[in-house]
Amino acid sequence: MLESLCCADLLVGGTVGVLGLLYYFGFFHMIRFIDGIFPKRFVYGIAYRGSFNGLGAQFSKLEKILEGENLKPKNMVGIYYDDPKTVKEEELRSFVGAAFEEELPIDVSERLEAAGLKFQVIEPFEAFNTYFPFRNMLSYFIAPMMVYPKCDALYKDYSPDMEGGLMEMYHSDSIQFIFPKVSTLKPVKEHWE
């Protein structure tokens, strides 16, 4: 009898522990889209073509360049121009960047561009936004699995012919997913030549 109570306690404790971890990592997080205006941002970054799985190295490269200039951006962003369900992995286009609220001084801008960074201005636009809790590096994998299926359903109802990119903005405690209401985020042609 004691053994069966011990096993039951372990089973209950293990189940509670697993559910607690799933909750902590956001598996039960409610995905709600809210209307908003994305503000103007000045973005320096790296245009990348290839699997989205290769973006971690691009973010590391970007952070190293920014540290060399002692720059602290408002946020880091990822702009994803292509749908991995319809575009070959090696052809996927994305842009990893550092977003600033104000334009940087010309000398700093020139040094960043000399280091290989591309520059673009993102003008204000209307968007659907949702936030997912950021806990640790696993959040970068879990959040898209939870958010993008909801995004697909949203666009299917709202604008099934939408073209252009989607954006993720990385905050210290959350990942903000930004889905434009109109085709706003299109690749800057010069970045891909």
mmCIF file of N, CA, C and O in Angstrom, residues 88-131:
data_model
loop_
_atom_site.group_PDB
_atom_site.id
_atom_site.type_symbol
_atom_site.label_atom_id
_atom_site.label_comp_id
_atom_site.label_asym_id
_atom_site.label_seq_id
_atom_site.Cartn_x
_atom_site.Cartn_y
_atom_site.Cartn_z
ATOM 1 N N LYS A 88 11.298 28.197 -51.012
ATOM 2 C CA LYS A 88 12.360 27.253 -50.688
ATOM 3 C C LYS A 88 13.236 27.823 -49.576
ATOM 4 O O LYS A 88 13.515 29.025 -49.546
ATOM 5 N N GLU A 89 13.694 26.936 -48.708
ATOM 6 C CA GLU A 89 14.473 27.348 -47.537
ATOM 7 C C GLU A 89 15.668 28.227 -47.908
ATOM 8 O O GLU A 89 15.932 29.233 -47.261
ATOM 9 N N GLU A 90 16.376 27.874 -48.965
ATOM 10 C CA GLU A 90 17.570 28.640 -49.340
ATOM 11 C C GLU A 90 17.239 30.003 -49.946
ATOM 12 O O GLU A 90 18.109 30.850 -50.099
ATOM 13 N N GLU A 91 15.965 30.230 -50.278
ATOM 14 C CA GLU A 91 15.544 31.507 -50.868
ATOM 15 C C GLU A 91 14.847 32.436 -49.865
ATOM 16 O O GLU A 91 14.464 33.556 -50.215
ATOM 17 N N LEU A 92 14.643 31.980 -48.648
ATOM 18 C CA LEU A 92 13.952 32.803 -47.647
ATOM 19 C C LEU A 92 14.749 34.072 -47.362
ATOM 20 O O LEU A 92 15.950 34.024 -47.130
ATOM 21 N N ARG A 93 14.053 35.207 -47.363
ATOM 22 C CA ARG A 93 14.706 36.490 -47.082
ATOM 23 C C ARG A 93 14.260 37.004 -45.718
ATOM 24 O O ARG A 93 13.084 36.948 -45.375
ATOM 25 N N SER A 94 15.242 37.525 -44.990
ATOM 26 C CA SER A 94 14.949 38.103 -43.678
ATOM 27 C C SER A 94 15.942 39.229 -43.417
ATOM 28 O O SER A 94 16.923 39.398 -44.140
ATOM 29 N N PHE A 95 15.642 39.990 -42.389
ATOM 30 C CA PHE A 95 16.501 41.115 -42.020
ATOM 31 C C PHE A 95 16.557 41.150 -40.505
ATOM 32 O O PHE A 95 15.525 41.251 -39.835
ATOM 33 N N VAL A 96 17.744 41.013 -39.940
ATOM 34 C CA VAL A 96 17.903 41.135 -38.490
ATOM 35 C C VAL A 96 18.491 42.504 -38.214
ATOM 36 O O VAL A 96 19.434 42.929 -38.881
ATOM 37 N N GLY A 97 17.892 43.226 -37.293
ATOM 38 C CA GLY A 97 18.331 44.599 -37.118
ATOM 39 C C GLY A 97 18.237 45.115 -35.697
ATOM 40 O O GLY A 97 17.631 44.508 -34.817
ATOM 41 N N ALA A 98 18.849 46.262 -35.529
ATOM 42 C CA ALA A 98 18.803 47.023 -34.284
ATOM 43 C C ALA A 98 17.949 48.247 -34.558
ATOM 44 O O ALA A 98 18.230 49.015 -35.483
ATOM 45 N N ALA A 99 16.884 48.417 -33.791
ATOM 46 C CA ALA A 99 15.928 49.515 -34.013
ATOM 47 C C ALA A 99 16.217 50.665 -33.046
ATOM 48 O O ALA A 99 16.333 50.466 -31.838
ATOM 49 N N PHE A 100 16.329 51.843 -33.618
ATOM 50 C CA PHE A 100 16.572 53.055 -32.838
ATOM 51 C C PHE A 100 15.400 54.012 -33.027
ATOM 52 O O PHE A 100 14.809 54.079 -34.109
ATOM 53 N N GLU A 101 15.076 54.775 -31.979
ATOM 54 C CA GLU A 101 13.979 55.736 -32.059
ATOM 55 C C GLU A 101 14.358 56.979 -32.836
ATOM 56 O O GLU A 101 13.498 57.668 -33.369
ATOM 57 N N GLU A 102 15.660 57.281 -32.868
ATOM 58 C CA GLU A 102 16.131 58.471 -33.581
ATOM 59 C C GLU A 102 17.251 58.072 -34.527
ATOM 60 O O GLU A 102 17.956 57.081 -34.299
ATOM 61 N N GLU A 103 17.421 58.868 -35.550
ATOM 62 C CA GLU A 103 18.489 58.610 -36.506
ATOM 63 C C GLU A 103 19.844 58.794 -35.820
ATOM 64 O O GLU A 103 20.019 59.703 -35.001
ATOM 65 N N LEU A 104 20.770 57.928 -36.149
ATOM 66 C CA LEU A 104 22.109 58.011 -35.549
ATOM 67 C C LEU A 104 22.924 59.099 -36.241
ATOM 68 O O LEU A 104 22.671 59.438 -37.401
ATOM 69 N N PRO A 105 23.928 59.644 -35.539
ATOM 70 C CA PRO A 105 24.801 60.636 -36.181
ATOM 71 C C PRO A 105 25.444 60.058 -37.445
ATOM 72 O O PRO A 105 25.692 58.852 -37.540
ATOM 73 N N ILE A 106 25.732 60.927 -38.395
ATOM 74 C CA ILE A 106 26.245 60.493 -39.698
ATOM 75 C C ILE A 106 27.527 59.686 -39.568
ATOM 76 O O ILE A 106 27.683 58.665 -40.234
ATOM 77 N N ASP A 107 28.454 60.099 -38.703
ATOM 78 C CA ASP A 107 29.715 59.368 -38.586
ATOM 79 C C ASP A 107 29.489 57.943 -38.069
ATOM 80 O O ASP A 107 30.115 56.990 -38.533
ATOM 81 N N VAL A 108 28.561 57.771 -37.123
ATOM 82 C CA VAL A 108 28.250 56.441 -36.595
ATOM 83 C C VAL A 108 27.583 55.603 -37.694
ATOM 84 O O VAL A 108 27.929 54.437 -37.908
ATOM 85 N N SER A 109 26.642 56.213 -38.379
ATOM 86 C CA SER A 109 25.944 55.533 -39.468
ATOM 87 C C SER A 109 26.928 55.047 -40.531
ATOM 88 O O SER A 109 26.843 53.913 -41.007
ATOM 89 N N GLU A 110 27.880 55.891 -40.884
ATOM 90 C CA GLU A 110 28.881 55.522 -41.899
ATOM 91 C C GLU A 110 29.746 54.357 -41.418
ATOM 92 O O GLU A 110 30.071 53.455 -42.196
ATOM 93 N N ARG A 111 30.108 54.345 -40.141
ATOM 94 C CA ARG A 111 30.920 53.246 -39.608
ATOM 95 C C ARG A 111 30.120 51.932 -39.614
ATOM 96 O O ARG A 111 30.661 50.870 -39.929
ATOM 97 N N LEU A 112 28.844 52.023 -39.269
ATOM 98 C CA LEU A 112 28.011 50.813 -39.277
ATOM 99 C C LEU A 112 27.868 50.260 -40.689
ATOM 100 O O LEU A 112 27.951 49.052 -40.911
ATOM 101 N N GLU A 113 27.663 51.153 -41.640
ATOM 102 C CA GLU A 113 27.544 50.708 -43.031
ATOM 103 C C GLU A 113 28.883 50.171 -43.536
ATOM 104 O O GLU A 113 28.915 49.183 -44.279
ATOM 105 N N ALA A 114 29.996 50.762 -43.116
ATOM 106 C CA ALA A 114 31.319 50.252 -43.497
ATOM 107 C C ALA A 114 31.559 48.860 -42.898
ATOM 108 O O ALA A 114 32.279 48.043 -43.480
ATOM 109 N N ALA A 115 30.942 48.583 -41.755
ATOM 110 C CA ALA A 115 31.061 47.272 -41.114
ATOM 111 C C ALA A 115 30.144 46.237 -41.766
ATOM 112 O O ALA A 115 30.118 45.079 -41.349
ATOM 113 N N GLY A 116 29.378 46.671 -42.772
ATOM 114 C CA GLY A 116 28.527 45.739 -43.506
ATOM 115 C C GLY A 116 27.048 45.794 -43.183
ATOM 116 O O GLY A 116 26.267 45.022 -43.734
ATOM 117 N N LEU A 117 26.652 46.701 -42.295
ATOM 118 C CA LEU A 117 25.229 46.785 -41.959
ATOM 119 C C LEU A 117 24.480 47.594 -43.010
ATOM 120 O O LEU A 117 25.016 48.513 -43.611
ATOM 121 N N LYS A 118 23.233 47.208 -43.205
ATOM 122 C CA LYS A 118 22.330 47.919 -44.102
ATOM 123 C C LYS A 118 21.436 48.815 -43.252
ATOM 124 O O LYS A 118 21.168 48.532 -42.093
ATOM 125 N N PHE A 119 20.941 49.884 -43.855
ATOM 126 C CA PHE A 119 20.102 50.845 -43.135
ATOM 127 C C PHE A 119 18.736 50.918 -43.806
ATOM 128 O O PHE A 119 18.627 50.891 -45.028
ATOM 129 N N GLN A 120 17.707 50.998 -42.991
ATOM 130 C CA GLN A 120 16.372 51.256 -43.522
ATOM 131 C C GLN A 120 15.539 51.974 -42.471
ATOM 132 O O GLN A 120 15.745 51.812 -41.277
ATOM 133 N N VAL A 121 14.631 52.787 -42.966
ATOM 134 C CA VAL A 121 13.683 53.487 -42.102
ATOM 135 C C VAL A 121 12.360 52.755 -42.215
ATOM 136 O O VAL A 121 11.886 52.485 -43.321
ATOM 137 N N ILE A 122 11.783 52.415 -41.093
ATOM 138 C CA ILE A 122 10.449 51.823 -41.083
ATOM 139 C C ILE A 122 9.496 52.925 -40.644
ATOM 140 O O ILE A 122 9.570 53.413 -39.519
ATOM 141 N N GLU A 123 8.643 53.316 -41.571
ATOM 142 C CA GLU A 123 7.661 54.363 -41.292
ATOM 143 C C GLU A 123 6.520 53.781 -40.458
ATOM 144 O O GLU A 123 6.282 52.566 -40.478
ATOM 145 N N PRO A 124 5.804 54.617 -39.723
ATOM 146 C CA PRO A 124 4.683 54.118 -38.913
ATOM 147 C C PRO A 124 3.664 53.366 -39.776
ATOM 148 O O PRO A 124 3.428 53.741 -40.919
ATOM 149 N N PHE A 125 3.085 52.320 -39.212
ATOM 150 C CA PHE A 125 2.054 51.567 -39.921
ATOM 151 C C PHE A 125 1.113 50.910 -38.924
ATOM 152 O O PHE A 125 1.461 50.668 -37.778
ATOM 153 N N GLU A 126 -0.107 50.653 -39.401
ATOM 154 C CA GLU A 126 -1.095 49.960 -38.581
ATOM 155 C C GLU A 126 -0.789 48.471 -38.577
ATOM 156 O O GLU A 126 -0.427 47.907 -39.610
ATOM 157 N N ALA A 127 -0.959 47.851 -37.420
ATOM 158 C CA ALA A 127 -0.616 46.436 -37.305
ATOM 159 C C ALA A 127 -1.442 45.750 -36.235
ATOM 160 O O ALA A 127 -1.989 46.391 -35.347
ATOM 161 N N PHE A 128 -1.510 44.440 -36.368
ATOM 162 C CA PHE A 128 -1.978 43.586 -35.289
ATOM 163 C C PHE A 128 -0.734 43.205 -34.491
ATOM 164 O O PHE A 128 0.296 42.879 -35.067
ATOM 165 N N ASN A 129 -0.830 43.256 -33.180
ATOM 166 C CA ASN A 129 0.302 42.933 -32.307
ATOM 167 C C ASN A 129 -0.117 41.873 -31.302
ATOM 168 O O ASN A 129 -1.255 41.852 -30.837
ATOM 169 N N THR A 130 0.826 41.032 -30.960
ATOM 170 C CA THR A 130 0.644 40.144 -29.826
ATOM 171 C C THR A 130 2.002 39.969 -29.157
ATOM 172 O O THR A 130 3.039 40.183 -29.782
ATOM 173 N N TYR A 131 1.972 39.625 -27.899
ATOM 174 C CA TYR A 131 3.194 39.464 -27.112
ATOM 175 C C TYR A 131 3.247 38.047 -26.566
ATOM 176 O O TYR A 131 2.221 37.482 -26.184
#
